mmCIF file of C-alpha atoms in Angstrom:
data_model
loop_
_atom_site.group_PDB
_atom_site.id
_atom_site.type_symbol
_atom_site.label_atom_id
_atom_site.label_comp_id
_atom_site.label_asym_id
_atom_site.label_seq_id
_atom_site.Cartn_x
_atom_site.Cartn_y
_atom_site.Cartn_z
ATOM 1 C CA ARG A 11 0.000 0.000 0.000
ATOM 2 C CA LYS A 12 1.275 3.460 -0.881
ATOM 3 C CA GLU A 13 1.947 5.811 2.003
ATOM 4 C CA VAL A 14 -0.342 8.453 0.531
ATOM 5 C CA GLU A 15 -2.963 7.623 -2.078
ATOM 6 C CA GLN A 16 -5.171 9.823 -4.206
ATOM 7 C CA ASP A 17 -7.594 9.156 -7.016
ATOM 8 C CA PRO A 18 -5.788 10.570 -10.070
ATOM 9 C CA GLY A 19 -9.048 11.645 -11.738
ATOM 10 C CA PRO A 20 -9.636 13.636 -13.815
ATOM 11 C CA PHE A 21 -12.719 14.971 -12.151
ATOM 12 C CA ASN A 22 -14.640 16.888 -14.810
ATOM 13 C CA VAL A 23 -17.227 19.169 -13.254
ATOM 14 C CA PRO A 24 -19.324 22.091 -14.539
ATOM 15 C CA GLU A 25 -18.790 25.576 -13.243
ATOM 16 C CA GLY A 26 -20.647 26.128 -10.001
ATOM 17 C CA ALA A 27 -20.547 22.493 -8.968
ATOM 18 C CA THR A 28 -19.321 21.151 -5.662
ATOM 19 C CA VAL A 29 -16.544 18.586 -5.820
ATOM 20 C CA ALA A 30 -14.708 16.614 -3.159
ATOM 21 C CA PHE A 31 -11.446 14.712 -3.139
ATOM 22 C CA ASN A 32 -10.162 12.249 -0.597
ATOM 23 C CA CYS A 33 -6.635 11.260 0.251
ATOM 24 C CA THR A 34 -5.760 8.231 2.366
ATOM 25 C CA TYR A 35 -2.561 7.768 4.320
ATOM 26 C CA SER A 36 -1.084 4.616 5.770
ATOM 27 C CA ASN A 37 0.939 5.814 8.750
ATOM 28 C CA SER A 38 -1.211 6.431 11.796
ATOM 29 C CA ALA A 39 1.651 8.438 13.333
ATOM 30 C CA SER A 40 1.221 11.164 10.705
ATOM 31 C CA GLN A 41 0.805 14.540 12.316
ATOM 32 C CA SER A 42 0.565 17.294 9.728
ATOM 33 C CA PHE A 43 -1.556 17.419 6.626
ATOM 34 C CA PHE A 44 -1.767 19.828 3.734
ATOM 35 C CA TRP A 45 -3.435 20.389 0.410
ATOM 36 C CA TYR A 46 -1.386 21.922 -2.380
ATOM 37 C CA ARG A 47 -2.461 23.047 -5.797
ATOM 38 C CA GLN A 48 -0.245 22.487 -8.813
ATOM 39 C CA ASP A 49 -0.888 23.997 -12.215
ATOM 40 C CA CYS A 50 0.558 22.342 -15.285
ATOM 41 C CA ARG A 51 4.369 22.461 -15.226
ATOM 42 C CA LYS A 52 4.376 24.877 -12.294
ATOM 43 C CA GLU A 53 5.456 24.568 -8.702
ATOM 44 C CA PRO A 54 3.105 23.255 -5.985
ATOM 45 C CA LYS A 55 1.486 26.049 -4.043
ATOM 46 C CA LEU A 56 0.025 25.679 -0.587
ATOM 47 C CA LEU A 57 -3.749 25.741 -0.685
ATOM 48 C CA MET A 58 -4.419 25.056 2.961
ATOM 49 C CA SER A 59 -3.252 23.172 5.996
ATOM 50 C CA VAL A 60 -5.645 20.612 7.426
ATOM 51 C CA TYR A 61 -6.432 20.862 11.103
ATOM 52 C CA SER A 62 -7.923 18.211 13.330
ATOM 53 C CA SER A 63 -11.151 20.124 13.771
ATOM 54 C CA GLY A 64 -11.473 20.820 10.058
ATOM 55 C CA ASN A 65 -11.032 24.219 8.508
ATOM 56 C CA GLU A 66 -12.472 26.395 5.827
ATOM 57 C CA ASP A 67 -11.015 29.056 3.572
ATOM 58 C CA GLY A 68 -13.591 30.668 1.359
ATOM 59 C CA ARG A 69 -14.950 28.048 -1.009
ATOM 60 C CA PHE A 70 -12.518 25.410 0.236
ATOM 61 C CA THR A 71 -13.069 23.107 3.201
ATOM 62 C CA ALA A 72 -10.585 20.573 4.500
ATOM 63 C CA GLN A 73 -11.354 17.744 6.872
ATOM 64 C CA LEU A 74 -9.245 15.176 8.701
ATOM 65 C CA ASN A 75 -10.510 11.764 9.727
ATOM 66 C CA ARG A 76 -7.857 10.134 11.884
ATOM 67 C CA ALA A 77 -9.900 7.025 12.612
ATOM 68 C CA SER A 78 -10.169 6.159 8.919
ATOM 69 C CA GLN A 79 -6.851 7.813 8.032
ATOM 70 C CA TYR A 80 -7.930 10.152 5.314
ATOM 71 C CA ILE A 81 -8.176 13.829 4.593
ATOM 72 C CA SER A 82 -10.623 15.489 2.264
ATOM 73 C CA LEU A 83 -10.917 18.678 0.265
ATOM 74 C CA LEU A 84 -14.278 20.126 -0.691
ATOM 75 C CA ILE A 85 -14.556 22.861 -3.293
ATOM 76 C CA ARG A 86 -17.857 24.697 -3.553
ATOM 77 C CA ASP A 87 -19.042 26.823 -6.462
ATOM 78 C CA SER A 88 -16.222 25.629 -8.717
ATOM 79 C CA LYS A 89 -14.556 28.211 -10.950
ATOM 80 C CA LEU A 90 -12.746 27.659 -14.228
ATOM 81 C CA SER A 91 -9.631 28.859 -12.442
ATOM 82 C CA ASP A 92 -9.875 25.945 -10.002
ATOM 83 C CA SER A 93 -8.753 23.606 -12.782
ATOM 84 C CA ALA A 94 -5.478 22.168 -11.545
ATOM 85 C CA THR A 95 -3.976 19.135 -9.860
ATOM 86 C CA TYR A 96 -4.512 18.937 -6.112
ATOM 87 C CA LEU A 97 -1.772 17.303 -4.086
ATOM 88 C CA CYS A 98 -2.265 15.789 -0.695
ATOM 89 C CA VAL A 99 0.762 16.027 1.589
ATOM 90 C CA VAL A 100 1.324 14.180 4.840
ATOM 91 C CA ASN A 101 4.126 14.852 7.266
ATOM 92 C CA MET A 102 5.294 11.614 8.813
ATOM 93 C CA VAL A 103 6.814 11.584 12.244
ATOM 94 C CA GLY A 104 9.789 9.320 12.507
ATOM 95 C CA SER A 105 12.990 8.930 14.396
ATOM 96 C CA GLY A 106 14.881 12.052 13.373
ATOM 97 C CA THR A 107 13.330 12.196 9.933
ATOM 98 C CA TYR A 108 11.359 14.997 8.451
ATOM 99 C CA LYS A 109 9.319 13.363 5.794
ATOM 100 C CA TYR A 110 6.700 15.095 3.731
ATOM 101 C CA ILE A 111 4.994 12.463 1.611
ATOM 102 C CA PHE A 112 3.237 13.716 -1.489
ATOM 103 C CA GLY A 113 0.363 12.018 -3.194
ATOM 104 C CA THR A 114 0.449 11.840 -6.967
ATOM 105 C CA GLY A 115 -2.408 14.300 -7.168
ATOM 106 C CA THR A 116 -6.006 14.504 -8.262
ATOM 107 C CA ARG A 117 -6.655 16.353 -11.470
ATOM 108 C CA LEU A 118 -9.664 18.661 -11.595
ATOM 109 C CA LYS A 119 -11.136 20.149 -14.745
ATOM 110 C CA VAL A 120 -13.879 22.713 -14.340
ATOM 111 C CA LEU A 121 -15.895 23.037 -17.528
ATOM 112 C CA ALA A 122 -17.712 26.111 -18.788
ATOM 113 C CA ASN B 255 8.862 38.957 -2.056
ATOM 114 C CA ALA B 256 11.265 36.440 -3.620
ATOM 115 C CA GLY B 257 10.548 33.460 -1.343
ATOM 116 C CA VAL B 258 12.356 30.489 -2.890
ATOM 117 C CA THR B 259 14.403 31.102 -6.025
ATOM 118 C CA GLN B 260 15.852 28.392 -8.221
ATOM 119 C CA THR B 261 18.475 28.788 -10.901
ATOM 120 C CA PRO B 262 18.651 27.886 -13.691
ATOM 121 C CA LYS B 263 15.061 27.496 -14.917
ATOM 122 C CA PHE B 264 15.979 25.215 -17.829
ATOM 123 C CA ARG B 265 19.054 23.235 -18.769
ATOM 124 C CA VAL B 266 20.022 20.619 -21.313
ATOM 125 C CA LEU B 267 23.020 18.447 -20.549
ATOM 126 C CA LYS B 268 24.837 15.649 -22.280
ATOM 127 C CA THR B 269 25.300 12.337 -20.534
ATOM 128 C CA GLY B 270 28.315 12.494 -18.248
ATOM 129 C CA GLN B 271 28.322 16.252 -17.794
ATOM 130 C CA SER B 272 28.068 17.801 -14.372
ATOM 131 C CA MET B 273 26.099 20.738 -13.091
ATOM 132 C CA THR B 274 24.843 22.422 -9.954
ATOM 133 C CA LEU B 275 21.340 23.655 -9.265
ATOM 134 C CA LEU B 276 21.054 26.532 -6.852
ATOM 135 C CA CYS B 277 18.230 27.175 -4.437
ATOM 136 C CA ALA B 278 18.035 30.354 -2.399
ATOM 137 C CA GLN B 279 15.434 31.313 0.201
ATOM 138 C CA ASP B 280 14.938 34.580 2.007
ATOM 139 C CA MET B 281 12.499 33.396 4.677
ATOM 140 C CA ASN B 282 15.133 32.368 7.240
ATOM 141 C CA HIS B 283 13.924 28.761 7.158
ATOM 142 C CA GLU B 284 16.008 26.080 8.785
ATOM 143 C CA TYR B 285 14.749 23.249 6.605
ATOM 144 C CA MET B 286 15.342 22.948 2.893
ATOM 145 C CA TYR B 287 14.586 20.147 0.443
ATOM 146 C CA TRP B 288 15.268 19.007 -3.096
ATOM 147 C CA TYR B 289 12.594 17.016 -4.944
ATOM 148 C CA ARG B 290 12.211 15.629 -8.393
ATOM 149 C CA GLN B 291 8.901 15.202 -10.157
ATOM 150 C CA ASP B 292 8.369 12.803 -13.020
ATOM 151 C CA PRO B 293 5.199 12.251 -15.070
ATOM 152 C CA GLY B 294 2.635 10.174 -13.206
ATOM 153 C CA MET B 295 4.627 10.223 -10.001
ATOM 154 C CA GLY B 296 4.459 12.329 -6.908
ATOM 155 C CA LEU B 297 7.299 14.497 -5.755
ATOM 156 C CA ARG B 298 10.160 12.379 -4.526
ATOM 157 C CA LEU B 299 12.642 13.668 -1.993
ATOM 158 C CA ILE B 300 16.253 13.589 -3.124
ATOM 159 C CA HIS B 301 18.060 15.203 -0.195
ATOM 160 C CA TYR B 302 17.160 17.569 2.577
ATOM 161 C CA SER B 303 18.790 19.755 5.189
ATOM 162 C CA VAL B 304 17.650 20.625 8.678
ATOM 163 C CA GLY B 305 20.063 23.495 9.085
ATOM 164 C CA GLU B 306 23.228 25.156 7.891
ATOM 165 C CA GLY B 307 26.011 22.637 7.469
ATOM 166 C CA THR B 308 23.708 19.609 7.583
ATOM 167 C CA THR B 309 22.427 17.354 4.832
ATOM 168 C CA ALA B 310 20.589 14.047 4.756
ATOM 169 C CA LYS B 311 19.463 11.555 2.154
ATOM 170 C CA GLY B 312 15.913 11.341 1.025
ATOM 171 C CA GLU B 313 14.087 8.733 -0.962
ATOM 172 C CA VAL B 314 16.110 8.884 -4.202
ATOM 173 C CA PRO B 315 19.599 10.251 -3.397
ATOM 174 C CA ASP B 316 21.719 8.191 -5.781
ATOM 175 C CA GLY B 317 23.551 10.237 -8.392
ATOM 176 C CA TYR B 318 23.116 13.514 -6.506
ATOM 177 C CA ASN B 319 25.064 15.440 -3.913
ATOM 178 C CA VAL B 320 24.078 18.483 -1.907
ATOM 179 C CA SER B 321 25.626 21.168 0.213
ATOM 180 C CA ARG B 322 24.259 23.724 2.673
ATOM 181 C CA LEU B 323 27.168 26.020 3.425
ATOM 182 C CA LYS B 324 24.909 28.985 4.078
ATOM 183 C CA LYS B 325 21.499 28.897 5.686
ATOM 184 C CA GLN B 326 19.825 30.571 2.747
ATOM 185 C CA ASN B 327 21.315 28.370 0.031
ATOM 186 C CA PHE B 328 20.919 24.697 -0.794
ATOM 187 C CA LEU B 329 22.854 23.337 -3.774
ATOM 188 C CA LEU B 330 22.074 20.170 -5.687
ATOM 189 C CA GLY B 331 24.866 18.661 -7.758
ATOM 190 C CA LEU B 332 24.857 16.095 -10.499
ATOM 191 C CA GLU B 333 28.389 14.770 -10.872
ATOM 192 C CA SER B 334 27.831 12.668 -13.985
ATOM 193 C CA ALA B 335 24.423 13.255 -15.509
ATOM 194 C CA ALA B 336 22.414 10.304 -16.783
ATOM 195 C CA PRO B 337 19.259 10.291 -18.958
ATOM 196 C CA SER B 338 17.321 8.877 -15.976
ATOM 197 C CA GLN B 339 17.893 12.200 -14.241
ATOM 198 C CA THR B 340 15.790 14.034 -16.806
ATOM 199 C CA SER B 341 13.106 15.558 -14.636
ATOM 200 C CA VAL B 342 11.681 18.687 -13.102
ATOM 201 C CA TYR B 343 13.514 19.594 -9.914
ATOM 202 C CA PHE B 344 11.855 21.572 -7.159
ATOM 203 C CA CYS B 345 13.480 23.108 -4.156
ATOM 204 C CA ALA B 346 11.431 23.817 -1.063
ATOM 205 C CA SER B 347 12.033 25.463 2.267
ATOM 206 C CA GLY B 348 10.135 25.597 5.512
ATOM 207 C CA GLY B 349 8.346 22.778 7.193
ATOM 208 C CA GLY B 350 9.830 20.897 10.070
ATOM 209 C CA THR B 351 9.004 18.033 12.302
ATOM 210 C CA GLY B 352 5.635 16.438 12.057
ATOM 211 C CA PHE B 353 4.403 18.299 15.091
ATOM 212 C CA SER B 354 5.151 21.735 13.751
ATOM 213 C CA ASN B 355 2.393 21.796 11.146
ATOM 214 C CA GLN B 356 4.542 24.071 9.038
ATOM 215 C CA PRO B 357 4.116 23.816 5.273
ATOM 216 C CA GLN B 358 6.832 23.863 2.671
ATOM 217 C CA HIS B 359 7.248 26.647 0.135
ATOM 218 C CA PHE B 360 8.452 25.782 -3.336
ATOM 219 C CA GLY B 361 10.608 27.400 -5.950
ATOM 220 C CA ASP B 362 9.308 27.461 -9.499
ATOM 221 C CA GLY B 363 11.394 24.518 -10.624
ATOM 222 C CA THR B 364 14.282 23.623 -12.887
ATOM 223 C CA ARG B 365 13.523 21.646 -16.020
ATOM 224 C CA LEU B 366 16.519 19.451 -16.738
ATOM 225 C CA SER B 367 16.995 17.292 -19.822
ATOM 226 C CA ILE B 368 19.859 14.849 -20.169
ATOM 227 C CA LEU B 369 20.605 13.701 -23.694
#
Protein backbone atom coordinates (compact mmCIF):
# COMPACT_ATOMS: atom_id res chain seq x y z
CA ARG A 1 0.00 0.00 0.00
CA LYS A 2 1.28 3.46 -0.88
CA GLU A 3 1.95 5.81 2.00
CA VAL A 4 -0.34 8.45 0.53
CA GLU A 5 -2.96 7.62 -2.08
CA GLN A 6 -5.17 9.82 -4.21
CA ASP A 7 -7.59 9.16 -7.02
CA PRO A 8 -5.79 10.57 -10.07
CA GLY A 9 -9.05 11.65 -11.74
CA PRO A 10 -9.64 13.64 -13.81
CA PHE A 11 -12.72 14.97 -12.15
CA ASN A 12 -14.64 16.89 -14.81
CA VAL A 13 -17.23 19.17 -13.25
CA PRO A 14 -19.32 22.09 -14.54
CA GLU A 15 -18.79 25.58 -13.24
CA GLY A 16 -20.65 26.13 -10.00
CA ALA A 17 -20.55 22.49 -8.97
CA THR A 18 -19.32 21.15 -5.66
CA VAL A 19 -16.54 18.59 -5.82
CA ALA A 20 -14.71 16.61 -3.16
CA PHE A 21 -11.45 14.71 -3.14
CA ASN A 22 -10.16 12.25 -0.60
CA CYS A 23 -6.64 11.26 0.25
CA THR A 24 -5.76 8.23 2.37
CA TYR A 25 -2.56 7.77 4.32
CA SER A 26 -1.08 4.62 5.77
CA ASN A 27 0.94 5.81 8.75
CA SER A 28 -1.21 6.43 11.80
CA ALA A 29 1.65 8.44 13.33
CA SER A 30 1.22 11.16 10.71
CA GLN A 31 0.81 14.54 12.32
CA SER A 32 0.56 17.29 9.73
CA PHE A 33 -1.56 17.42 6.63
CA PHE A 34 -1.77 19.83 3.73
CA TRP A 35 -3.44 20.39 0.41
CA TYR A 36 -1.39 21.92 -2.38
CA ARG A 37 -2.46 23.05 -5.80
CA GLN A 38 -0.24 22.49 -8.81
CA ASP A 39 -0.89 24.00 -12.22
CA CYS A 40 0.56 22.34 -15.28
CA ARG A 41 4.37 22.46 -15.23
CA LYS A 42 4.38 24.88 -12.29
CA GLU A 43 5.46 24.57 -8.70
CA PRO A 44 3.11 23.25 -5.98
CA LYS A 45 1.49 26.05 -4.04
CA LEU A 46 0.03 25.68 -0.59
CA LEU A 47 -3.75 25.74 -0.69
CA MET A 48 -4.42 25.06 2.96
CA SER A 49 -3.25 23.17 6.00
CA VAL A 50 -5.64 20.61 7.43
CA TYR A 51 -6.43 20.86 11.10
CA SER A 52 -7.92 18.21 13.33
CA SER A 53 -11.15 20.12 13.77
CA GLY A 54 -11.47 20.82 10.06
CA ASN A 55 -11.03 24.22 8.51
CA GLU A 56 -12.47 26.39 5.83
CA ASP A 57 -11.01 29.06 3.57
CA GLY A 58 -13.59 30.67 1.36
CA ARG A 59 -14.95 28.05 -1.01
CA PHE A 60 -12.52 25.41 0.24
CA THR A 61 -13.07 23.11 3.20
CA ALA A 62 -10.58 20.57 4.50
CA GLN A 63 -11.35 17.74 6.87
CA LEU A 64 -9.24 15.18 8.70
CA ASN A 65 -10.51 11.76 9.73
CA ARG A 66 -7.86 10.13 11.88
CA ALA A 67 -9.90 7.02 12.61
CA SER A 68 -10.17 6.16 8.92
CA GLN A 69 -6.85 7.81 8.03
CA TYR A 70 -7.93 10.15 5.31
CA ILE A 71 -8.18 13.83 4.59
CA SER A 72 -10.62 15.49 2.26
CA LEU A 73 -10.92 18.68 0.27
CA LEU A 74 -14.28 20.13 -0.69
CA ILE A 75 -14.56 22.86 -3.29
CA ARG A 76 -17.86 24.70 -3.55
CA ASP A 77 -19.04 26.82 -6.46
CA SER A 78 -16.22 25.63 -8.72
CA LYS A 79 -14.56 28.21 -10.95
CA LEU A 80 -12.75 27.66 -14.23
CA SER A 81 -9.63 28.86 -12.44
CA ASP A 82 -9.87 25.95 -10.00
CA SER A 83 -8.75 23.61 -12.78
CA ALA A 84 -5.48 22.17 -11.55
CA THR A 85 -3.98 19.13 -9.86
CA TYR A 86 -4.51 18.94 -6.11
CA LEU A 87 -1.77 17.30 -4.09
CA CYS A 88 -2.27 15.79 -0.69
CA VAL A 89 0.76 16.03 1.59
CA VAL A 90 1.32 14.18 4.84
CA ASN A 91 4.13 14.85 7.27
CA MET A 92 5.29 11.61 8.81
CA VAL A 93 6.81 11.58 12.24
CA GLY A 94 9.79 9.32 12.51
CA SER A 95 12.99 8.93 14.40
CA GLY A 96 14.88 12.05 13.37
CA THR A 97 13.33 12.20 9.93
CA TYR A 98 11.36 15.00 8.45
CA LYS A 99 9.32 13.36 5.79
CA TYR A 100 6.70 15.10 3.73
CA ILE A 101 4.99 12.46 1.61
CA PHE A 102 3.24 13.72 -1.49
CA GLY A 103 0.36 12.02 -3.19
CA THR A 104 0.45 11.84 -6.97
CA GLY A 105 -2.41 14.30 -7.17
CA THR A 106 -6.01 14.50 -8.26
CA ARG A 107 -6.65 16.35 -11.47
CA LEU A 108 -9.66 18.66 -11.59
CA LYS A 109 -11.14 20.15 -14.74
CA VAL A 110 -13.88 22.71 -14.34
CA LEU A 111 -15.89 23.04 -17.53
CA ALA A 112 -17.71 26.11 -18.79
CA ASN B 1 8.86 38.96 -2.06
CA ALA B 2 11.26 36.44 -3.62
CA GLY B 3 10.55 33.46 -1.34
CA VAL B 4 12.36 30.49 -2.89
CA THR B 5 14.40 31.10 -6.03
CA GLN B 6 15.85 28.39 -8.22
CA THR B 7 18.47 28.79 -10.90
CA PRO B 8 18.65 27.89 -13.69
CA LYS B 9 15.06 27.50 -14.92
CA PHE B 10 15.98 25.21 -17.83
CA ARG B 11 19.05 23.23 -18.77
CA VAL B 12 20.02 20.62 -21.31
CA LEU B 13 23.02 18.45 -20.55
CA LYS B 14 24.84 15.65 -22.28
CA THR B 15 25.30 12.34 -20.53
CA GLY B 16 28.31 12.49 -18.25
CA GLN B 17 28.32 16.25 -17.79
CA SER B 18 28.07 17.80 -14.37
CA MET B 19 26.10 20.74 -13.09
CA THR B 20 24.84 22.42 -9.95
CA LEU B 21 21.34 23.66 -9.26
CA LEU B 22 21.05 26.53 -6.85
CA CYS B 23 18.23 27.17 -4.44
CA ALA B 24 18.03 30.35 -2.40
CA GLN B 25 15.43 31.31 0.20
CA ASP B 26 14.94 34.58 2.01
CA MET B 27 12.50 33.40 4.68
CA ASN B 28 15.13 32.37 7.24
CA HIS B 29 13.92 28.76 7.16
CA GLU B 30 16.01 26.08 8.79
CA TYR B 31 14.75 23.25 6.60
CA MET B 32 15.34 22.95 2.89
CA TYR B 33 14.59 20.15 0.44
CA TRP B 34 15.27 19.01 -3.10
CA TYR B 35 12.59 17.02 -4.94
CA ARG B 36 12.21 15.63 -8.39
CA GLN B 37 8.90 15.20 -10.16
CA ASP B 38 8.37 12.80 -13.02
CA PRO B 39 5.20 12.25 -15.07
CA GLY B 40 2.64 10.17 -13.21
CA MET B 41 4.63 10.22 -10.00
CA GLY B 42 4.46 12.33 -6.91
CA LEU B 43 7.30 14.50 -5.75
CA ARG B 44 10.16 12.38 -4.53
CA LEU B 45 12.64 13.67 -1.99
CA ILE B 46 16.25 13.59 -3.12
CA HIS B 47 18.06 15.20 -0.19
CA TYR B 48 17.16 17.57 2.58
CA SER B 49 18.79 19.75 5.19
CA VAL B 50 17.65 20.63 8.68
CA GLY B 51 20.06 23.50 9.09
CA GLU B 52 23.23 25.16 7.89
CA GLY B 53 26.01 22.64 7.47
CA THR B 54 23.71 19.61 7.58
CA THR B 55 22.43 17.35 4.83
CA ALA B 56 20.59 14.05 4.76
CA LYS B 57 19.46 11.56 2.15
CA GLY B 58 15.91 11.34 1.02
CA GLU B 59 14.09 8.73 -0.96
CA VAL B 60 16.11 8.88 -4.20
CA PRO B 61 19.60 10.25 -3.40
CA ASP B 62 21.72 8.19 -5.78
CA GLY B 63 23.55 10.24 -8.39
CA TYR B 64 23.12 13.51 -6.51
CA ASN B 65 25.06 15.44 -3.91
CA VAL B 66 24.08 18.48 -1.91
CA SER B 67 25.63 21.17 0.21
CA ARG B 68 24.26 23.72 2.67
CA LEU B 69 27.17 26.02 3.43
CA LYS B 70 24.91 28.99 4.08
CA LYS B 71 21.50 28.90 5.69
CA GLN B 72 19.83 30.57 2.75
CA ASN B 73 21.32 28.37 0.03
CA PHE B 74 20.92 24.70 -0.79
CA LEU B 75 22.85 23.34 -3.77
CA LEU B 76 22.07 20.17 -5.69
CA GLY B 77 24.87 18.66 -7.76
CA LEU B 78 24.86 16.09 -10.50
CA GLU B 79 28.39 14.77 -10.87
CA SER B 80 27.83 12.67 -13.98
CA ALA B 81 24.42 13.26 -15.51
CA ALA B 82 22.41 10.30 -16.78
CA PRO B 83 19.26 10.29 -18.96
CA SER B 84 17.32 8.88 -15.98
CA GLN B 85 17.89 12.20 -14.24
CA THR B 86 15.79 14.03 -16.81
CA SER B 87 13.11 15.56 -14.64
CA VAL B 88 11.68 18.69 -13.10
CA TYR B 89 13.51 19.59 -9.91
CA PHE B 90 11.85 21.57 -7.16
CA CYS B 91 13.48 23.11 -4.16
CA ALA B 92 11.43 23.82 -1.06
CA SER B 93 12.03 25.46 2.27
CA GLY B 94 10.13 25.60 5.51
CA GLY B 95 8.35 22.78 7.19
CA GLY B 96 9.83 20.90 10.07
CA THR B 97 9.00 18.03 12.30
CA GLY B 98 5.63 16.44 12.06
CA PHE B 99 4.40 18.30 15.09
CA SER B 100 5.15 21.73 13.75
CA ASN B 101 2.39 21.80 11.15
CA GLN B 102 4.54 24.07 9.04
CA PRO B 103 4.12 23.82 5.27
CA GLN B 104 6.83 23.86 2.67
CA HIS B 105 7.25 26.65 0.14
CA PHE B 106 8.45 25.78 -3.34
CA GLY B 107 10.61 27.40 -5.95
CA ASP B 108 9.31 27.46 -9.50
CA GLY B 109 11.39 24.52 -10.62
CA THR B 110 14.28 23.62 -12.89
CA ARG B 111 13.52 21.65 -16.02
CA LEU B 112 16.52 19.45 -16.74
CA SER B 113 17.00 17.29 -19.82
CA ILE B 114 19.86 14.85 -20.17
CA LEU B 115 20.60 13.70 -23.69
